[in-house]
JSON list of N, CA and C in Angstrom, two decimals:
[
{"chain": "K", "resi": 173, "resn": "MET", "atom": "N", "xyz": [20.29, 124.29, -52.18]},
{"chain": "K", "resi": 173, "resn": "MET", "atom": "CA", "xyz": [19.21, 124.07, -52.38]},
{"chain": "K", "resi": 173, "resn": "MET", "atom": "C", "xyz": [18.50, 124.52, -53.57]},
{"chain": "K", "resi": 174, "resn": "PHE", "atom": "N", "xyz": [18.43, 126.01, -53.56]},
{"chain": "K", "resi": 174, "resn": "PHE", "atom": "CA", "xyz": [18.06, 126.49, -55.03]},
{"chain": "K", "resi": 174, "resn": "PHE", "atom": "C", "xyz": [19.05, 126.19, -56.43]},
{"chain": "K", "resi": 175, "resn": "ASP", "atom": "N", "xyz": [18.68, 125.55, -56.91]},
{"chain": "K", "resi": 175, "resn": "ASP", "atom": "CA", "xyz": [19.65, 125.70, -58.39]},
{"chain": "K", "resi": 175, "resn": "ASP", "atom": "C", "xyz": [19.42, 126.73, -59.00]},
{"chain": "K", "resi": 176, "resn": "LYS", "atom": "N", "xyz": [20.18, 127.00, -60.38]},
{"chain": "K", "resi": 176, "resn": "LYS", "atom": "CA", "xyz": [20.46, 128.24, -61.04]},
{"chain": "K", "resi": 176, "resn": "LYS", "atom": "C", "xyz": [18.64, 128.45, -61.50]},
{"chain": "K", "resi": 177, "resn": "LYS", "atom": "N", "xyz": [18.43, 127.49, -62.11]},
{"chain": "K", "resi": 177, "resn": "LYS", "atom": "CA", "xyz": [16.75, 128.02, -62.66]},
{"chain": "K", "resi": 177, "resn": "LYS", "atom": "C", "xyz": [15.91, 128.30, -61.45]},
{"chain": "K", "resi": 178, "resn": "LYS", "atom": "N", "xyz": [15.96, 127.65, -60.31]},
{"chain": "K", "resi": 178, "resn": "LYS", "atom": "CA", "xyz": [14.86, 128.29, -59.37]},
{"chain": "K", "resi": 178, "resn": "LYS", "atom": "C", "xyz": [15.50, 129.57, -58.52]},
{"chain": "K", "resi": 179, "resn": "TYR", "atom": "N", "xyz": [16.67, 129.51, -58.71]},
{"chain": "K", "resi": 179, "resn": "TYR", "atom": "CA", "xyz": [16.94, 130.91, -58.01]},
{"chain": "K", "resi": 179, "resn": "TYR", "atom": "C", "xyz": [16.81, 132.01, -59.25]},
{"chain": "K", "resi": 180, "resn": "GLY", "atom": "N", "xyz": [16.95, 131.74, -60.05]},
{"chain": "K", "resi": 180, "resn": "GLY", "atom": "CA", "xyz": [16.47, 132.66, -61.70]},
{"chain": "K", "resi": 180, "resn": "GLY", "atom": "C", "xyz": [15.12, 133.27, -61.32]},
{"chain": "K", "resi": 181, "resn": "ARG", "atom": "N", "xyz": [14.13, 132.51, -60.98]},
{"chain": "K", "resi": 181, "resn": "ARG", "atom": "CA", "xyz": [12.77, 132.45, -60.74]},
{"chain": "K", "resi": 181, "resn": "ARG", "atom": "C", "xyz": [12.53, 133.22, -59.75]},
{"chain": "K", "resi": 182, "resn": "LEU", "atom": "N", "xyz": [13.45, 133.13, -58.67]},
{"chain": "K", "resi": 182, "resn": "LEU", "atom": "CA", "xyz": [13.29, 133.53, -57.58]},
{"chain": "K", "resi": 182, "resn": "LEU", "atom": "C", "xyz": [13.30, 135.11, -57.47]},
{"chain": "K", "resi": 183, "resn": "LYS", "atom": "N", "xyz": [14.74, 135.44, -58.32]},
{"chain": "K", "resi": 183, "resn": "LYS", "atom": "CA", "xyz": [14.88, 136.52, -58.75]},
{"chain": "K", "resi": 183, "resn": "LYS", "atom": "C", "xyz": [13.64, 137.28, -59.48]},
{"chain": "K", "resi": 184, "resn": "TRP", "atom": "N", "xyz": [13.33, 136.78, -60.50]},
{"chain": "K", "resi": 184, "resn": "TRP", "atom": "CA", "xyz": [12.24, 137.46, -61.05]},
{"chain": "K", "resi": 184, "resn": "TRP", "atom": "C", "xyz": [11.14, 137.64, -59.99]},
{"chain": "K", "resi": 185, "resn": "ALA", "atom": "N", "xyz": [10.45, 136.82, -59.36]},
{"chain": "K", "resi": 185, "resn": "ALA", "atom": "CA", "xyz": [9.85, 137.15, -58.62]},
{"chain": "K", "resi": 185, "resn": "ALA", "atom": "C", "xyz": [9.97, 138.36, -57.37]},
{"chain": "K", "resi": 186, "resn": "CYS", "atom": "N", "xyz": [11.06, 138.87, -57.28]},
{"chain": "K", "resi": 186, "resn": "CYS", "atom": "CA", "xyz": [11.44, 140.24, -56.56]},
{"chain": "K", "resi": 186, "resn": "CYS", "atom": "C", "xyz": [11.07, 140.99, -57.17]},
{"chain": "K", "resi": 187, "resn": "ARG", "atom": "N", "xyz": [10.70, 141.04, -58.42]},
{"chain": "K", "resi": 187, "resn": "ARG", "atom": "CA", "xyz": [10.21, 142.14, -59.14]},
{"chain": "K", "resi": 187, "resn": "ARG", "atom": "C", "xyz": [9.14, 142.55, -58.95]},
{"chain": "K", "resi": 188, "resn": "ARG", "atom": "N", "xyz": [8.78, 143.44, -58.12]},
{"chain": "K", "resi": 188, "resn": "ARG", "atom": "CA", "xyz": [7.25, 143.57, -58.03]},
{"chain": "K", "resi": 188, "resn": "ARG", "atom": "C", "xyz": [6.49, 144.78, -58.28]},
{"chain": "K", "resi": 189, "resn": "GLY", "atom": "N", "xyz": [5.31, 145.13, -58.11]},
{"chain": "K", "resi": 189, "resn": "GLY", "atom": "CA", "xyz": [4.53, 146.23, -58.94]},
{"chain": "K", "resi": 189, "resn": "GLY", "atom": "C", "xyz": [4.88, 147.37, -58.17]},
{"chain": "K", "resi": 190, "resn": "MET", "atom": "N", "xyz": [5.86, 147.86, -57.56]},
{"chain": "K", "resi": 190, "resn": "MET", "atom": "CA", "xyz": [6.16, 148.56, -56.18]},
{"chain": "K", "resi": 190, "resn": "MET", "atom": "C", "xyz": [7.54, 148.97, -56.37]},
{"chain": "K", "resi": 191, "resn": "LEU", "atom": "N", "xyz": [7.89, 150.17, -56.88]},
{"chain": "K", "resi": 191, "resn": "LEU", "atom": "CA", "xyz": [9.45, 150.19, -56.42]},
{"chain": "K", "resi": 191, "resn": "LEU", "atom": "C", "xyz": [9.84, 150.11, -55.37]},
{"chain": "K", "resi": 192, "resn": "GLU", "atom": "N", "xyz": [9.34, 150.72, -54.11]},
{"chain": "K", "resi": 192, "resn": "GLU", "atom": "CA", "xyz": [9.66, 150.59, -52.49]},
{"chain": "K", "resi": 192, "resn": "GLU", "atom": "C", "xyz": [9.98, 148.78, -52.23]},
{"chain": "K", "resi": 193, "resn": "LEU", "atom": "N", "xyz": [9.15, 148.28, -53.00]},
{"chain": "K", "resi": 193, "resn": "LEU", "atom": "CA", "xyz": [9.53, 146.61, -52.65]},
{"chain": "K", "resi": 193, "resn": "LEU", "atom": "C", "xyz": [10.82, 146.44, -53.66]},
{"chain": "K", "resi": 194, "resn": "ASP", "atom": "N", "xyz": [10.84, 147.03, -54.82]},
{"chain": "K", "resi": 194, "resn": "ASP", "atom": "CA", "xyz": [11.74, 146.38, -55.71]},
{"chain": "K", "resi": 194, "resn": "ASP", "atom": "C", "xyz": [13.18, 146.62, -54.78]},
{"chain": "K", "resi": 195, "resn": "VAL", "atom": "N", "xyz": [13.30, 147.97, -54.47]},
{"chain": "K", "resi": 195, "resn": "VAL", "atom": "CA", "xyz": [14.38, 148.20, -53.92]},
{"chain": "K", "resi": 195, "resn": "VAL", "atom": "C", "xyz": [14.86, 147.64, -52.48]},
{"chain": "K", "resi": 196, "resn": "LEU", "atom": "N", "xyz": [13.99, 147.12, -52.15]},
{"chain": "K", "resi": 196, "resn": "LEU", "atom": "CA", "xyz": [14.24, 146.11, -50.88]},
{"chain": "K", "resi": 196, "resn": "LEU", "atom": "C", "xyz": [14.41, 144.62, -51.52]},
{"chain": "K", "resi": 197, "resn": "PHE", "atom": "N", "xyz": [13.71, 144.10, -52.43]},
{"chain": "K", "resi": 197, "resn": "PHE", "atom": "CA", "xyz": [13.91, 142.69, -52.57]},
{"chain": "K", "resi": 197, "resn": "PHE", "atom": "C", "xyz": [15.13, 142.34, -53.46]},
{"chain": "K", "resi": 198, "resn": "ILE", "atom": "N", "xyz": [15.34, 143.26, -54.97]},
{"chain": "K", "resi": 198, "resn": "ILE", "atom": "CA", "xyz": [16.26, 142.76, -55.58]},
{"chain": "K", "resi": 198, "resn": "ILE", "atom": "C", "xyz": [17.80, 142.88, -55.28]},
{"chain": "K", "resi": 199, "resn": "PRO", "atom": "N", "xyz": [18.02, 143.66, -54.48]},
{"chain": "K", "resi": 199, "resn": "PRO", "atom": "CA", "xyz": [19.16, 143.92, -53.90]},
{"chain": "K", "resi": 199, "resn": "PRO", "atom": "C", "xyz": [19.47, 142.89, -53.05]},
{"chain": "K", "resi": 200, "resn": "PHE", "atom": "N", "xyz": [18.34, 142.40, -52.08]},
{"chain": "K", "resi": 200, "resn": "PHE", "atom": "CA", "xyz": [18.46, 141.40, -51.02]},
{"chain": "K", "resi": 200, "resn": "PHE", "atom": "C", "xyz": [18.62, 139.96, -51.62]},
{"chain": "K", "resi": 201, "resn": "ALA", "atom": "N", "xyz": [18.02, 139.92, -52.86]},
{"chain": "K", "resi": 201, "resn": "ALA", "atom": "CA", "xyz": [18.10, 138.71, -53.89]},
{"chain": "K", "resi": 201, "resn": "ALA", "atom": "C", "xyz": [19.54, 138.30, -54.26]},
{"chain": "K", "resi": 202, "resn": "GLU", "atom": "N", "xyz": [20.28, 139.28, -54.68]},
{"chain": "K", "resi": 202, "resn": "GLU", "atom": "CA", "xyz": [21.46, 139.49, -55.51]},
{"chain": "K", "resi": 202, "resn": "GLU", "atom": "C", "xyz": [22.62, 139.32, -54.14]},
{"chain": "K", "resi": 203, "resn": "THR", "atom": "N", "xyz": [22.77, 139.81, -53.02]},
{"chain": "K", "resi": 203, "resn": "THR", "atom": "CA", "xyz": [23.72, 139.98, -52.15]},
{"chain": "K", "resi": 203, "resn": "THR", "atom": "C", "xyz": [23.24, 139.00, -50.80]},
{"chain": "K", "resi": 204, "resn": "GLY", "atom": "N", "xyz": [22.14, 139.17, -50.22]},
{"chain": "K", "resi": 204, "resn": "GLY", "atom": "CA", "xyz": [21.92, 138.36, -49.12]},
{"chain": "K", "resi": 204, "resn": "GLY", "atom": "C", "xyz": [21.10, 137.11, -49.08]},
{"chain": "K", "resi": 205, "resn": "PHE", "atom": "N", "xyz": [20.83, 136.77, -49.93]},
{"chain": "K", "resi": 205, "resn": "PHE", "atom": "CA", "xyz": [20.01, 135.59, -50.02]},
{"chain": "K", "resi": 205, "resn": "PHE", "atom": "C", "xyz": [20.68, 134.27, -49.86]},
{"chain": "K", "resi": 206, "resn": "LEU", "atom": "N", "xyz": [22.05, 134.40, -50.74]},
{"chain": "K", "resi": 206, "resn": "LEU", "atom": "CA", "xyz": [22.48, 133.07, -50.82]},
{"chain": "K", "resi": 206, "resn": "LEU", "atom": "C", "xyz": [23.35, 132.61, -49.43]},
{"chain": "K", "resi": 207, "resn": "GLU", "atom": "N", "xyz": [23.30, 133.60, -48.27]},
{"chain": "K", "resi": 207, "resn": "GLU", "atom": "CA", "xyz": [23.81, 133.41, -47.33]},
{"chain": "K", "resi": 207, "resn": "GLU", "atom": "C", "xyz": [22.72, 132.64, -46.05]},
{"chain": "K", "resi": 208, "resn": "LEU", "atom": "N", "xyz": [21.73, 133.02, -46.53]},
{"chain": "K", "resi": 208, "resn": "LEU", "atom": "CA", "xyz": [20.56, 132.02, -45.72]},
{"chain": "K", "resi": 208, "resn": "LEU", "atom": "C", "xyz": [20.81, 130.83, -45.42]},
{"chain": "K", "resi": 209, "resn": "SER", "atom": "N", "xyz": [20.31, 130.40, -44.54]},
{"chain": "K", "resi": 209, "resn": "SER", "atom": "CA", "xyz": [20.34, 128.63, -44.75]},
{"chain": "K", "resi": 209, "resn": "SER", "atom": "C", "xyz": [19.21, 128.65, -45.36]},
{"chain": "K", "resi": 210, "resn": "ASP", "atom": "N", "xyz": [19.19, 126.90, -45.65]},
{"chain": "K", "resi": 210, "resn": "ASP", "atom": "CA", "xyz": [18.18, 126.30, -46.52]},
{"chain": "K", "resi": 210, "resn": "ASP", "atom": "C", "xyz": [16.39, 126.66, -45.72]},
{"chain": "K", "resi": 211, "resn": "GLU", "atom": "N", "xyz": [16.60, 126.77, -44.62]},
{"chain": "K", "resi": 211, "resn": "GLU", "atom": "CA", "xyz": [15.05, 127.10, -44.10]},
{"chain": "K", "resi": 211, "resn": "GLU", "atom": "C", "xyz": [14.59, 128.35, -44.19]},
{"chain": "K", "resi": 212, "resn": "GLU", "atom": "N", "xyz": [15.49, 129.56, -44.25]},
{"chain": "K", "resi": 212, "resn": "GLU", "atom": "CA", "xyz": [15.52, 130.85, -44.27]},
{"chain": "K", "resi": 212, "resn": "GLU", "atom": "C", "xyz": [15.26, 131.01, -45.78]},
{"chain": "K", "resi": 213, "resn": "GLN", "atom": "N", "xyz": [15.77, 130.87, -46.57]},
{"chain": "K", "resi": 213, "resn": "GLN", "atom": "CA", "xyz": [15.64, 130.73, -48.32]},
{"chain": "K", "resi": 213, "resn": "GLN", "atom": "C", "xyz": [14.11, 130.62, -48.68]},
{"chain": "K", "resi": 214, "resn": "LEU", "atom": "N", "xyz": [13.49, 129.06, -47.85]},
{"chain": "K", "resi": 214, "resn": "LEU", "atom": "CA", "xyz": [12.43, 128.80, -47.99]},
{"chain": "K", "resi": 214, "resn": "LEU", "atom": "C", "xyz": [11.24, 129.73, -47.37]},
{"chain": "K", "resi": 215, "resn": "VAL", "atom": "N", "xyz": [11.53, 130.20, -46.47]},
{"chain": "K", "resi": 215, "resn": "VAL", "atom": "CA", "xyz": [10.80, 131.73, -45.65]},
{"chain": "K", "resi": 215, "resn": "VAL", "atom": "C", "xyz": [10.71, 132.67, -46.62]},
{"chain": "K", "resi": 216, "resn": "PHE", "atom": "N", "xyz": [12.23, 133.06, -47.17]},
{"chain": "K", "resi": 216, "resn": "PHE", "atom": "CA", "xyz": [12.04, 134.39, -48.29]},
{"chain": "K", "resi": 216, "resn": "PHE", "atom": "C", "xyz": [11.25, 133.76, -49.25]},
{"chain": "K", "resi": 217, "resn": "GLU", "atom": "N", "xyz": [11.43, 132.65, -49.93]},
{"chain": "K", "resi": 217, "resn": "GLU", "atom": "CA", "xyz": [10.66, 132.25, -51.19]},
{"chain": "K", "resi": 217, "resn": "GLU", "atom": "C", "xyz": [8.79, 132.71, -50.57]},
{"chain": "K", "resi": 218, "resn": "ARG", "atom": "N", "xyz": [8.80, 132.22, -49.34]},
{"chain": "K", "resi": 218, "resn": "ARG", "atom": "CA", "xyz": [7.15, 132.28, -49.06]},
{"chain": "K", "resi": 218, "resn": "ARG", "atom": "C", "xyz": [6.91, 133.54, -49.11]},
{"chain": "K", "resi": 219, "resn": "LEU", "atom": "N", "xyz": [7.61, 134.51, -48.58]},
{"chain": "K", "resi": 219, "resn": "LEU", "atom": "CA", "xyz": [7.79, 135.83, -48.28]},
{"chain": "K", "resi": 219, "resn": "LEU", "atom": "C", "xyz": [7.04, 136.68, -49.82]},
{"chain": "K", "resi": 220, "resn": "LEU", "atom": "N", "xyz": [7.67, 136.15, -50.85]},
{"chain": "K", "resi": 220, "resn": "LEU", "atom": "CA", "xyz": [7.59, 136.61, -52.28]},
{"chain": "K", "resi": 220, "resn": "LEU", "atom": "C", "xyz": [5.96, 136.12, -52.61]},
{"chain": "K", "resi": 221, "resn": "THR", "atom": "N", "xyz": [5.44, 135.67, -51.82]},
{"chain": "K", "resi": 221, "resn": "THR", "atom": "CA", "xyz": [3.87, 134.92, -52.41]},
{"chain": "K", "resi": 221, "resn": "THR", "atom": "C", "xyz": [3.00, 135.61, -51.66]},
{"chain": "K", "resi": 222, "resn": "PHE", "atom": "N", "xyz": [3.16, 136.79, -50.76]},
{"chain": "K", "resi": 222, "resn": "PHE", "atom": "CA", "xyz": [2.40, 137.48, -50.43]},
{"chain": "K", "resi": 222, "resn": "PHE", "atom": "C", "xyz": [1.72, 138.97, -51.57]},
{"chain": "K", "resi": 223, "resn": "ASP", "atom": "N", "xyz": [0.74, 139.41, -51.50]},
{"chain": "K", "resi": 223, "resn": "ASP", "atom": "CA", "xyz": [0.23, 140.45, -52.26]},
{"chain": "K", "resi": 223, "resn": "ASP", "atom": "C", "xyz": [1.15, 141.61, -51.76]},
{"chain": "K", "resi": 224, "resn": "ASP", "atom": "N", "xyz": [1.30, 142.63, -52.91]},
{"chain": "K", "resi": 224, "resn": "ASP", "atom": "CA", "xyz": [2.10, 143.97, -52.54]},
{"chain": "K", "resi": 224, "resn": "ASP", "atom": "C", "xyz": [1.74, 144.90, -51.37]},
{"chain": "K", "resi": 225, "resn": "PRO", "atom": "N", "xyz": [0.20, 145.05, -51.39]},
{"chain": "K", "resi": 225, "resn": "PRO", "atom": "CA", "xyz": [-0.15, 145.78, -50.13]},
{"chain": "K", "resi": 225, "resn": "PRO", "atom": "C", "xyz": [0.03, 145.38, -49.03]},
{"chain": "K", "resi": 226, "resn": "ASP", "atom": "N", "xyz": [0.38, 144.23, -48.66]},
{"chain": "K", "resi": 226, "resn": "ASP", "atom": "CA", "xyz": [0.62, 143.42, -47.26]},
{"chain": "K", "resi": 226, "resn": "ASP", "atom": "C", "xyz": [1.46, 143.46, -47.19]},
{"chain": "K", "resi": 227, "resn": "LEU", "atom": "N", "xyz": [2.86, 143.66, -48.23]},
{"chain": "K", "resi": 227, "resn": "LEU", "atom": "CA", "xyz": [4.50, 143.79, -47.94]},
{"chain": "K", "resi": 227, "resn": "LEU", "atom": "C", "xyz": [4.43, 144.64, -47.70]},
{"chain": "K", "resi": 228, "resn": "TYR", "atom": "N", "xyz": [4.34, 145.80, -48.24]},
{"chain": "K", "resi": 228, "resn": "TYR", "atom": "CA", "xyz": [4.20, 147.19, -48.26]},
{"chain": "K", "resi": 228, "resn": "TYR", "atom": "C", "xyz": [4.10, 147.86, -46.85]},
{"chain": "K", "resi": 229, "resn": "ALA", "atom": "N", "xyz": [2.82, 147.11, -46.49]},
{"chain": "K", "resi": 229, "resn": "ALA", "atom": "CA", "xyz": [2.12, 147.28, -45.04]},
{"chain": "K", "resi": 229, "resn": "ALA", "atom": "C", "xyz": [3.46, 146.88, -44.03]},
{"chain": "K", "resi": 230, "resn": "TRP", "atom": "N", "xyz": [3.88, 145.56, -44.42]},
{"chain": "K", "resi": 230, "resn": "TRP", "atom": "CA", "xyz": [4.82, 145.31, -43.24]},
{"chain": "K", "resi": 230, "resn": "TRP", "atom": "C", "xyz": [5.77, 145.75, -43.22]},
{"chain": "K", "resi": 231, "resn": "PHE", "atom": "N", "xyz": [6.81, 146.29, -44.68]},
{"chain": "K", "resi": 231, "resn": "PHE", "atom": "CA", "xyz": [7.79, 146.30, -44.53]},
{"chain": "K", "resi": 231, "resn": "PHE", "atom": "C", "xyz": [8.18, 147.88, -44.37]},
{"chain": "K", "resi": 232, "resn": "MET", "atom": "N", "xyz": [6.68, 149.04, -44.36]},
{"chain": "K", "resi": 232, "resn": "MET", "atom": "CA", "xyz": [6.84, 150.23, -43.66]},
{"chain": "K", "resi": 232, "resn": "MET", "atom": "C", "xyz": [6.43, 150.20, -42.42]},
{"chain": "K", "resi": 233, "resn": "GLY", "atom": "N", "xyz": [6.11, 149.16, -41.52]},
{"chain": "K", "resi": 233, "resn": "GLY", "atom": "CA", "xyz": [5.84, 149.73, -40.25]},
{"chain": "K", "resi": 233, "resn": "GLY", "atom": "C", "xyz": [4.41, 149.54, -40.03]},
{"chain": "K", "resi": 234, "resn": "HIS", "atom": "N", "xyz": [3.50, 149.74, -40.86]},
{"chain": "K", "resi": 234, "resn": "HIS", "atom": "CA", "xyz": [2.03, 150.41, -40.81]},
{"chain": "K", "resi": 234, "resn": "HIS", "atom": "C", "xyz": [1.36, 149.08, -40.44]},
{"chain": "K", "resi": 235, "resn": "GLN", "atom": "N", "xyz": [1.57, 147.73, -40.59]},
{"chain": "K", "resi": 235, "resn": "GLN", "atom": "CA", "xyz": [0.90, 146.69, -40.09]},
{"chain": "K", "resi": 235, "resn": "GLN", "atom": "C", "xyz": [2.16, 145.91, -39.38]},
{"chain": "K", "resi": 236, "resn": "ALA", "atom": "N", "xyz": [1.44, 144.71, -38.61]},
{"chain": "K", "resi": 236, "resn": "ALA", "atom": "CA", "xyz": [2.34, 143.79, -38.34]},
{"chain": "K", "resi": 236, "resn": "ALA", "atom": "C", "xyz": [2.26, 142.34, -38.80]},
{"chain": "K", "resi": 237, "resn": "CYS", "atom": "N", "xyz": [3.00, 141.68, -39.23]},
{"chain": "K", "resi": 237, "resn": "CYS", "atom": "CA", "xyz": [2.83, 140.38, -39.96]},
{"chain": "K", "resi": 237, "resn": "CYS", "atom": "C", "xyz": [2.84, 139.08, -38.64]},
{"chain": "K", "resi": 238, "resn": "GLU", "atom": "N", "xyz": [1.71, 138.39, -38.87]},
{"chain": "K", "resi": 238, "resn": "GLU", "atom": "CA", "xyz": [1.10, 137.64, -37.63]},
{"chain": "K", "resi": 238, "resn": "GLU", "atom": "C", "xyz": [1.78, 136.63, -37.97]},
{"chain": "K", "resi": 239, "resn": "ASP", "atom": "N", "xyz": [2.77, 136.20, -39.12]},
{"chain": "K", "resi": 239, "resn": "ASP", "atom": "CA", "xyz": [3.71, 134.96, -39.23]},
{"chain": "K", "resi": 239, "resn": "ASP", "atom": "C", "xyz": [4.66, 135.52, -38.79]},
{"chain": "K", "resi": 240, "resn": "SER", "atom": "N", "xyz": [5.56, 134.38, -37.66]},
{"chain": "K", "resi": 240, "resn": "SER", "atom": "CA", "xyz": [6.62, 135.06, -36.80]},
{"chain": "K", "resi": 240, "resn": "SER", "atom": "C", "xyz": [7.90, 134.52, -38.18]},
{"chain": "K", "resi": 241, "resn": "GLU", "atom": "N", "xyz": [7.74, 133.45, -38.68]},
{"chain": "K", "resi": 241, "resn": "GLU", "atom": "CA", "xyz": [8.67, 133.21, -39.55]},
{"chain": "K", "resi": 241, "resn": "GLU", "atom": "C", "xyz": [8.85, 134.51, -40.59]},
{"chain": "K", "resi": 242, "resn": "ILE", "atom": "N", "xyz": [7.85, 134.99, -41.42]},
{"chain": "K", "resi": 242, "resn": "ILE", "atom": "CA", "xyz": [7.52, 135.70, -42.47]},
{"chain": "K", "resi": 242, "resn": "ILE", "atom": "C", "xyz": [8.15, 137.14, -41.72]},
{"chain": "K", "resi": 243, "resn": "ARG", "atom": "N", "xyz": [8.04, 137.53, -40.48]},
{"chain": "K", "resi": 243, "resn": "ARG", "atom": "CA", "xyz": [7.90, 138.56, -39.46]},
{"chain": "K", "resi": 243, "resn": "ARG", "atom": "C", "xyz": [9.75, 138.81, -39.20]},
{"chain": "K", "resi": 244, "resn": "GLY", "atom": "N", "xyz": [10.18, 137.81, -38.76]},
{"chain": "K", "resi": 244, "resn": "GLY", "atom": "CA", "xyz": [11.95, 137.54, -38.35]},
{"chain": "K", "resi": 244, "resn": "GLY", "atom": "C", "xyz": [12.31, 137.82, -40.00]},
{"chain": "K", "resi": 245, "resn": "MET", "atom": "N", "xyz": [11.85, 137.41, -41.04]},
{"chain": "K", "resi": 245, "resn": "MET", "atom": "CA", "xyz": [12.50, 137.45, -42.48]},
{"chain": "K", "resi": 245, "resn": "MET", "atom": "C", "xyz": [12.56, 139.05, -42.64]},
{"chain": "K", "resi": 246, "resn": "ILE", "atom": "N", "xyz": [11.26, 139.56, -42.59]},
{"chain": "K", "resi": 246, "resn": "ILE", "atom": "CA", "xyz": [11.19, 141.26, -42.26]},
{"chain": "K", "resi": 246, "resn": "ILE", "atom": "C", "xyz": [12.29, 141.83, -42.02]},
{"chain": "K", "resi": 247, "resn": "GLU", "atom": "N", "xyz": [12.13, 141.77, -40.62]},
{"chain": "K", "resi": 247, "resn": "GLU", "atom": "CA", "xyz": [13.15, 142.63, -40.08]},
{"chain": "K", "resi": 247, "resn": "GLU", "atom": "C", "xyz": [14.65, 142.28, -40.28]},
{"chain": "K", "resi": 248, "resn": "HIS", "atom": "N", "xyz": [15.39, 140.98, -40.64]},
{"chain": "K", "resi": 248, "resn": "HIS", "atom": "CA", "xyz": [16.22, 140.51, -41.27]},
{"chain": "K", "resi": 248, "resn": "HIS", "atom": "C", "xyz": [16.67, 141.78, -42.56]},
{"chain": "K", "resi": 249, "resn": "ILE", "atom": "N", "xyz": [15.80, 141.40, -43.58]},
{"chain": "K", "resi": 249, "resn": "ILE", "atom": "CA", "xyz": [15.83, 142.23, -44.91]},
{"chain": "K", "resi": 249, "resn": "ILE", "atom": "C", "xyz": [16.04, 143.76, -44.16]},
{"chain": "K", "resi": 250, "resn": "LEU", "atom": "N", "xyz": [15.25, 144.21, -43.48]},
{"chain": "K", "resi": 250, "resn": "LEU", "atom": "CA", "xyz": [15.48, 145.65, -43.30]},
{"chain": "K", "resi": 250, "resn": "LEU", "atom": "C", "xyz": [16.46, 146.11, -42.59]},
{"chain": "K", "resi": 251, "resn": "SER", "atom": "N", "xyz": [17.19, 144.98, -41.82]},
{"chain": "K", "resi": 251, "resn": "SER", "atom": "CA", "xyz": [18.63, 145.15, -40.84]},
{"chain": "K", "resi": 251, "resn": "SER", "atom": "C", "xyz": [19.53, 145.26, -41.92]},
{"chain": "K", "resi": 252, "resn": "ARG", "atom": "N", "xyz": [19.37, 144.54, -43.18]},
{"chain": "K", "resi": 252, "resn": "ARG", "atom": "CA", "xyz": [20.66, 144.66, -43.98]},
{"chain": "K", "resi": 252, "resn": "ARG", "atom": "C", "xyz": [20.56, 145.95, -44.96]},
{"chain": "K", "resi": 253, "resn": "VAL", "atom": "N", "xyz": [19.24, 146.44, -45.05]},
{"chain": "K", "resi": 253, "resn": "VAL", "atom": "CA", "xyz": [19.16, 147.86, -45.64]},
{"chain": "K", "resi": 253, "resn": "VAL", "atom": "C", "xyz": [19.31, 149.21, -44.63]},
{"chain": "K", "resi": 254, "resn": "LYS", "atom": "N", "xyz": [19.36, 149.10, -43.51]},
{"chain": "K", "resi": 254, "resn": "LYS", "atom": "CA", "xyz": [19.05, 150.25, -42.64]},
{"chain": "K", "resi": 254, "resn": "LYS", "atom": "C", "xyz": [20.74, 150.52, -42.75]},
{"chain": "K", "resi": 255, "resn": "VAL", "atom": "N", "xyz": [20.97, 151.88, -42.95]},
{"chain": "K", "resi": 255, "resn": "VAL", "atom": "CA", "xyz": [21.80, 152.74, -42.86]},
{"chain": "K", "resi": 255, "resn": "VAL", "atom": "C", "xyz": [22.55, 153.35, -41.41]}
]
């Protein structure tokens, strides 16, 4: 679904203004994104459209995301980085 150009733009969008988000998104885009289904890839792409303060609050557990698809993607990404 994601051609080389679109995938490159997505990887660029993973570069955020907060290091805490960069260390989550960049490795996930490089190692986990291509393993997602087409629908899940679209959810991840949509996740990247949210503002950094919201993303930070959701990923750090300070707030819960009301969107169930986005919340599921957050949980998936966090499960890949937990030790």
